[in-house]
Coordinates of C-alpha atoms in Angstrom, one line a residue:
M19 CA 14.2 38.0 17.7
A20 CA 10.9 38.0 15.9
T21 CA 12.4 36.9 12.6
T22 CA 14.1 33.9 14.2
K23 CA 10.8 32.7 15.7
L24 CA 9.1 33.2 12.3
K25 CA 11.8 31.2 10.6
Q26 CA 11.4 28.3 13.1
L27 CA 7.6 28.3 12.5
G28 CA 8.1 28.0 8.8
Q29 CA 10.6 25.1 9.3
G30 CA 8.1 23.1 11.4
M31 CA 5.4 23.5 8.7
T32 CA 7.9 22.4 6.0
E33 CA 8.8 19.2 8.0
Y34 CA 5.1 18.5 8.5
I35 CA 4.4 18.7 4.9
I36 CA 7.3 16.5 4.0
I37 CA 6.1 13.8 6.5
V38 CA 2.5 14.0 5.1
A39 CA 3.8 13.6 1.6
L40 CA 5.8 10.6 2.4
I41 CA 2.8 9.0 4.2
A42 CA 0.7 9.8 1.0
I43 CA 3.3 8.2 -1.2
T44 CA 3.5 5.1 0.9
A45 CA -0.2 4.7 1.0
I46 CA -0.5 5.0 -2.8
T47 CA 2.2 2.4 -3.3
V48 CA 0.6 0.0 -0.9
Y49 CA -2.8 0.5 -2.4
N50 CA -1.3 -0.2 -5.9
I51 CA 0.2 -3.4 -4.7
F52 CA -2.7 -4.7 -2.8
G53 CA -5.5 -2.8 -4.5
D54 CA -7.3 -5.6 -6.2
T55 CA -7.5 -7.7 -2.9
V56 CA -8.6 -4.8 -0.7
R57 CA -11.2 -3.7 -3.3
G58 CA -12.5 -7.3 -3.5
Q59 CA -12.7 -7.6 0.3
V60 CA -14.4 -4.1 0.7
G61 CA -16.9 -5.1 -1.9
D62 CA -17.6 -8.5 -0.2
M63 CA -18.1 -6.6 3.2
A64 CA -20.4 -4.1 1.6
A65 CA -22.4 -6.9 0.0
E66 CA -22.7 -8.6 3.4
L67 CA -23.8 -5.5 5.1
G68 CA -26.4 -4.8 2.5
G69 CA -28.0 -8.1 3.1
G70 CA -26.6 -9.9 0.1
T71 CA -24.0 -12.7 -0.2
A72 CA -20.2 -12.2 -0.8
T73 CA -18.6 -13.5 -3.8
D74 CA -15.5 -14.7 -1.9
A75 CA -13.4 -13.3 -4.6
G76 CA -11.2 -11.4 -2.1
A77 CA -10.7 -14.4 0.1
A78 CA -9.8 -16.6 -2.9
G79 CA -7.3 -13.9 -4.1
A80 CA -5.7 -13.8 -0.6
A81 CA -5.4 -17.6 -0.5
A82 CA -3.8 -17.8 -3.9
A83 CA -1.3 -15.0 -2.8
N84 CA -0.6 -16.9 0.3
T85 CA 0.2 -20.1 -1.7
E86 CA 2.5 -18.2 -3.9
A87 CA 4.2 -16.5 -1.0
V88 CA 5.2 -19.8 0.6
A89 CA 6.3 -21.5 -2.6
D90 CA 10.0 -22.3 -2.9
Y91 CA 11.5 -20.9 -6.2
G92 CA 14.9 -21.2 -7.7
L93 CA 16.7 -20.1 -10.8
T94 CA 15.4 -23.1 -12.7
D95 CA 11.8 -21.8 -12.2
F96 CA 12.5 -18.8 -14.4
K97 CA 12.4 -20.1 -18.0
Q98 CA 12.2 -18.0 -21.1
A99 CA 9.8 -18.5 -23.9
E100 CA 11.4 -19.9 -26.9

């Protein structure tokens, strides 16, 4: 009876570790994709809180990304360099 309960406790810890690892991998992936934009926005916020002025680099990057996201592309847009 005691060994069964011990195995169940170990199983719960293993599941918890797997979930934490998946969340960490997801967070690292999202940070790699959006890292420059997030870094720019955090830098602008820090500058504003410190009494300075923001460079708006983060906002400009977000606006450019939004413009690219809504653009309509087809197969003719993918040209190879000659």
